[in-house]
GROMACS .gro file of C-alpha atoms in nm:
model
  213
    1ARG     CA    1   0.007   0.001  -0.043
    2ILE     CA    2   0.116   0.353  -0.077
    3HIS     CA    3  -0.025   0.644   0.127
    4ARG     CA    4  -0.209   0.884  -0.078
    5SER     CA    5  -0.134   1.243   0.034
    6SER     CA    6   0.288   1.441   0.049
    7ILE     CA    7   0.148   1.504   0.384
    8ASN     CA    8   0.473   1.585   0.594
    9ASP     CA    9   0.383   1.317   0.894
   10ASN     CA   10   0.746   1.278   1.045
   11LYS     CA   11   0.780   1.235   1.401
   12ILE     CA   12   1.091   1.216   1.620
   13ASN     CA   13   1.176   1.299   1.980
   14ASN     CA   14   0.874   1.453   1.983
   15ASN     CA   15   0.946   1.716   1.806
   16ILE     CA   16   0.662   1.775   1.514
   17VAL     CA   17   0.751   1.870   1.185
   18ILE     CA   18   0.495   2.092   1.038
   19ASP     CA   19   0.625   2.268   0.682
   20ASN     CA   20   0.969   2.210   0.734
   21LYS     CA   21   0.961   2.431   1.070
   22GLN     CA   22   1.031   2.183   1.389
   23GLN     CA   23   0.833   2.314   1.667
   24GLN     CA   24   0.881   2.145   2.015
   25GLN     CA   25   0.576   1.957   2.181
   26GLN     CA   26   0.613   1.813   2.496
   27ASN     CA   27   0.415   1.528   2.611
   28VAL     CA   28   0.273   1.482   2.275
   29GLU     CA   29   0.064   1.181   2.226
   30SER     CA   30   0.128   0.914   1.936
   31TYR     CA   31  -0.068   0.909   1.615
   32TYR     CA   32  -0.173   0.667   1.317
   33SER     CA   33  -0.096   0.759   0.995
   34ASP     CA   34  -0.194   0.495   0.746
   35TRP     CA   35  -0.477   0.322   0.608
   36VAL     CA   36  -0.766   0.191   0.859
   37ALA     CA   37  -0.991  -0.045   0.733
   38TYR     CA   38  -1.040  -0.154   0.346
   39ALA     CA   39  -1.148  -0.458   0.183
   40LYS     CA   40  -0.989  -0.584  -0.112
   41ALA     CA   41  -0.978  -0.804  -0.407
   42THR     CA   42  -0.694  -0.885  -0.671
   43THR     CA   43  -0.642  -1.050  -1.010
   44SER     CA   44  -0.440  -1.247  -1.186
   45ASN     CA   45  -0.196  -1.024  -1.421
   46THR     CA   46  -0.307  -1.241  -1.745
   47ASN     CA   47  -0.685  -1.095  -1.612
   48LEU     CA   48  -0.618  -0.721  -1.471
   49PHE     CA   49  -0.915  -0.495  -1.396
   50THR     CA   50  -1.058  -0.252  -1.655
   51PHE     CA   51  -1.314  -0.117  -1.482
   52PHE     CA   52  -1.397  -0.010  -1.083
   53ASN     CA   53  -1.734   0.143  -0.948
   54SER     CA   54  -1.854   0.252  -0.635
   55THR     CA   55  -2.139   0.508  -0.500
   56TRP     CA   56  -2.122   0.568  -0.096
   57LYS     CA   57  -2.243   0.896   0.028
   58VAL     CA   58  -2.080   1.202   0.325
   59PRO     CA   59  -2.052   1.110   0.615
   60PRO     CA   60  -2.081   1.344   0.924
   61PRO     CA   61  -1.745   1.535   0.960
   62PRO     CA   62  -1.470   1.452   1.193
   63THR     CA   63  -1.528   1.654   1.533
   64SER     CA   64  -1.165   1.689   1.544
   65LYS     CA   65  -0.890   1.781   1.346
   66GLY     CA   66  -0.559   1.762   1.630
   67PRO     CA   67  -0.378   1.973   1.780
   68PHE     CA   68  -0.239   2.139   1.534
   69GLY     CA   69  -0.586   2.120   1.253
   70LEU     CA   70  -0.398   1.814   1.016
   71SER     CA   71  -0.572   1.565   1.117
   72SER     CA   72  -0.671   1.482   0.783
   73VAL     CA   73  -0.958   1.087   0.642
   74TYR     CA   74  -1.004   1.007   0.313
   75LEU     CA   75  -1.244   0.756   0.149
   76PHE     CA   76  -1.230   0.631  -0.160
   77ASN     CA   77  -1.266   0.320  -0.417
   78GLY     CA   78  -0.876   0.264  -0.575
   79LEU     CA   79  -0.690   0.053  -0.801
   80GLU     CA   80  -0.346  -0.048  -0.839
   81ASP     CA   81  -0.052  -0.246  -0.908
   82GLY     CA   82   0.156  -0.509  -0.681
   83ALA     CA   83  -0.115  -0.774  -0.706
   84GLY     CA   84  -0.239  -0.668  -0.363
   85HIS     CA   85   0.093  -0.674  -0.131
   86ALA     CA   86   0.161  -0.412   0.119
   87GLY     CA   87   0.451  -0.174  -0.010
   88ASN     CA   88   0.412  -0.360  -0.363
   89ALA     CA   89   0.271  -0.065  -0.577
   90SER     CA   90   0.403   0.178  -0.786
   91LEU     CA   91   0.100   0.369  -0.824
   92ILE     CA   92  -0.261   0.416  -0.747
   93LEU     CA   93  -0.541   0.572  -0.927
   94GLN     CA   94  -0.848   0.703  -0.704
   95PRO     CA   95  -1.175   0.927  -0.695
   96VAL     CA   96  -1.130   1.036  -0.298
   97LEU     CA   97  -1.355   1.225  -0.082
   98SER     CA   98  -1.085   1.378   0.196
   99TYR     CA   99  -1.208   1.613   0.508
  100GLY     CA  100  -0.889   1.793   0.557
  101LYS     CA  101  -0.498   1.783   0.420
  102SER     CA  102  -0.323   1.586   0.115
  103GLY     CA  103  -0.140   1.651  -0.213
  104CYS     CA  104  -0.381   1.831  -0.382
  105ILE     CA  105  -0.560   2.019  -0.160
  106LEU     CA  106  -0.285   2.244   0.001
  107ASN     CA  107  -0.486   2.584   0.104
  108PRO     CA  108  -0.598   2.568   0.473
  109ILE     CA  109  -0.914   2.726   0.387
  110ASP     CA  110  -1.029   2.420   0.278
  111TRP     CA  111  -0.887   2.176   0.511
  112GLY     CA  112  -1.274   2.209   0.726
  113LYS     CA  113  -1.468   2.104   0.453
  114TRP     CA  114  -1.571   1.765   0.267
  115ASN     CA  115  -1.433   1.739  -0.100
  116ILE     CA  116  -1.361   1.565  -0.353
  117VAL     CA  117  -1.044   1.525  -0.619
  118SER     CA  118  -0.933   1.215  -0.950
  119TYR     CA  119  -0.621   1.103  -0.791
  120LEU     CA  120  -0.310   0.944  -0.958
  121VAL     CA  121  -0.042   0.920  -0.694
  122SER     CA  122   0.309   0.760  -0.764
  123GLY     CA  123   0.453   0.506  -0.562
  124SER     CA  124   0.728   0.806  -0.388
  125GLY     CA  125   0.413   1.012  -0.312
  126ARG     CA  126   0.410   1.234  -0.603
  127ALA     CA  127  -0.045   1.320  -0.652
  128HIS     CA  128  -0.125   1.401  -0.953
  129CYS     CA  129  -0.494   1.608  -0.920
  130GLY     CA  130  -0.802   1.669  -1.075
  131LYS     CA  131  -1.017   1.969  -0.974
  132ARG     CA  132  -1.130   2.005  -0.596
  133ILE     CA  133  -1.535   2.034  -0.562
  134GLU     CA  134  -1.679   2.119  -0.247
  135VAL     CA  135  -1.972   1.871  -0.099
  136GLU     CA  136  -2.169   1.837   0.204
  137GLU     CA  137  -2.276   1.560   0.424
  138GLY     CA  138  -2.546   1.328   0.298
  139ASP     CA  139  -2.434   1.414  -0.049
  140GLU     CA  140  -2.395   1.105  -0.298
  141ILE     CA  141  -2.006   1.094  -0.451
  142VAL     CA  142  -1.940   0.799  -0.765
  143GLY     CA  143  -1.621   0.707  -0.786
  144THR     CA  144  -1.541   0.533  -1.152
  145MET     CA  145  -1.189   0.386  -1.308
  146ILE     CA  146  -1.217   0.275  -1.628
  147ASN     CA  147  -0.941   0.156  -1.965
  148LYS     CA  148  -0.992   0.314  -2.222
  149GLY     CA  149  -0.762   0.168  -2.420
  150ASN     CA  150  -0.418   0.063  -2.461
  151ASN     CA  151  -0.376   0.167  -2.000
  152ASN     CA  152  -0.542   0.498  -2.067
  153TRP     CA  153  -0.688   0.522  -1.772
  154GLU     CA  154  -0.940   0.780  -1.647
  155VAL     CA  155  -0.996   0.855  -1.304
  156ASP     CA  156  -1.360   1.087  -1.214
  157ALA     CA  157  -1.523   1.134  -0.881
  158ILE     CA  158  -1.871   1.291  -0.919
  159ARG     CA  159  -2.106   1.500  -0.732
  160VAL     CA  160  -2.452   1.318  -0.807
  161LYS     CA  161  -2.688   1.604  -0.658
  162THR     CA  162  -2.503   1.875  -0.960
  163ASN     CA  163  -2.327   1.634  -1.197
  164GLU     CA  164  -1.986   1.815  -1.104
  165LYS     CA  165  -1.678   1.623  -1.199
  166SER     CA  166  -1.350   1.595  -1.067
  167SER     CA  167  -1.149   1.385  -1.384
  168TYR     CA  168  -0.790   1.292  -1.432
  169ILE     CA  169  -0.656   1.095  -1.704
  170SER     CA  170  -0.359   0.907  -1.703
  171GLN     CA  171  -0.167   0.680  -2.027
  172LEU     CA  172  -0.002   0.440  -1.783
  173PRO     CA  173   0.304   0.216  -1.955
  174VAL     CA  174   0.220  -0.144  -2.061
  175ASP     CA  175   0.358  -0.251  -1.807
  176LYS     CA  176   0.181  -0.168  -1.525
  177THR     CA  177  -0.043  -0.405  -1.488
  178ILE     CA  178  -0.364  -0.302  -1.275
  179ASP     CA  179  -0.437  -0.595  -1.026
  180ALA     CA  180  -0.555  -0.501  -0.720
  181ALA     CA  181  -0.903  -0.282  -0.578
  182TYR     CA  182  -0.973  -0.163  -0.257
  183ILE     CA  183  -1.245   0.056  -0.057
  184THR     CA  184  -1.091   0.165   0.276
  185LEU     CA  185  -1.072   0.459   0.473
  186GLU     CA  186  -0.723   0.628   0.540
  187GLY     CA  187  -0.642   0.842   0.809
  188MET     CA  188  -0.311   1.119   0.867
  189ILE     CA  189  -0.180   1.221   1.136
  190ILE     CA  190  -0.450   1.035   1.358
  191TYR     CA  191  -0.417   1.167   1.750
  192GLY     CA  192  -0.787   1.016   1.823
  193CYS     CA  193  -1.154   0.869   1.695
  194ASN     CA  194  -1.292   1.226   1.697
  195ALA     CA  195  -1.024   1.272   1.415
  196PHE     CA  196  -1.284   1.024   1.221
  197PRO     CA  197  -1.612   1.105   1.069
  198ASN     CA  198  -1.876   1.131   1.328
  199GLY     CA  199  -2.081   0.865   1.161
  200SER     CA  200  -2.062   0.617   0.879
  201THR     CA  201  -2.114   0.530   0.553
  202THR     CA  202  -2.194   0.277   0.334
  203PHE     CA  203  -2.014   0.211  -0.071
  204PHE     CA  204  -2.283   0.067  -0.254
  205ASN     CA  205  -2.385  -0.011  -0.665
  206LYS     CA  206  -1.998  -0.168  -0.676
  207GLN     CA  207  -1.931  -0.243  -1.014
  208LEU     CA  208  -1.547  -0.414  -1.052
  209LYS     CA  209  -1.433  -0.568  -1.406
  210SER     CA  210  -1.180  -0.722  -1.536
  211ASN     CA  211  -1.046  -0.798  -1.901
  212ASN     CA  212  -1.298  -1.098  -1.961
  213ASN     CA  213  -1.588  -0.909  -1.739
   0.00000   0.00000   0.00000
């Protein structure tokens, strides 16, 4: 698995690194940055995934953004190479619903809102982004990834109510094998459960297709 944002969440000897400046913080509890929960499907390299679609609703927002306002959460369906083994993927395609900072949402004004963005993120953490679309609690989101031929991928995140769409298109090298699919809750710089959505959401209308449909 690879992280989907370029947040600097290093912590060394109780020094928290924020925007490349160290601020000494005594007695700060450890935080968590990783996938929190996920479901996974994999396929063989002779029958690769070509399409993934899911619908979900925007849950109530977190009640805390952490002591420095940097706690962030991400809900998405996504496709990777790497055969579903942690650390093997060189990229992820993902339409993301996020609350907080990300590699594509850098303005602090937007961190206290739910947003959708379509991403391609490399294994090094570099994020390539579609446009940001602000959404609200209760909005229905559709996330779609489709191989339009010859590993030319389109990632779409759609706000159903307004039909606004964030898209990112990428021509992947022919040797990139999309063989792992995920539905994921990810957290970055999470100090406690109040940094997670204050409610639940369900992914439904899921469609996952491979070369042989």
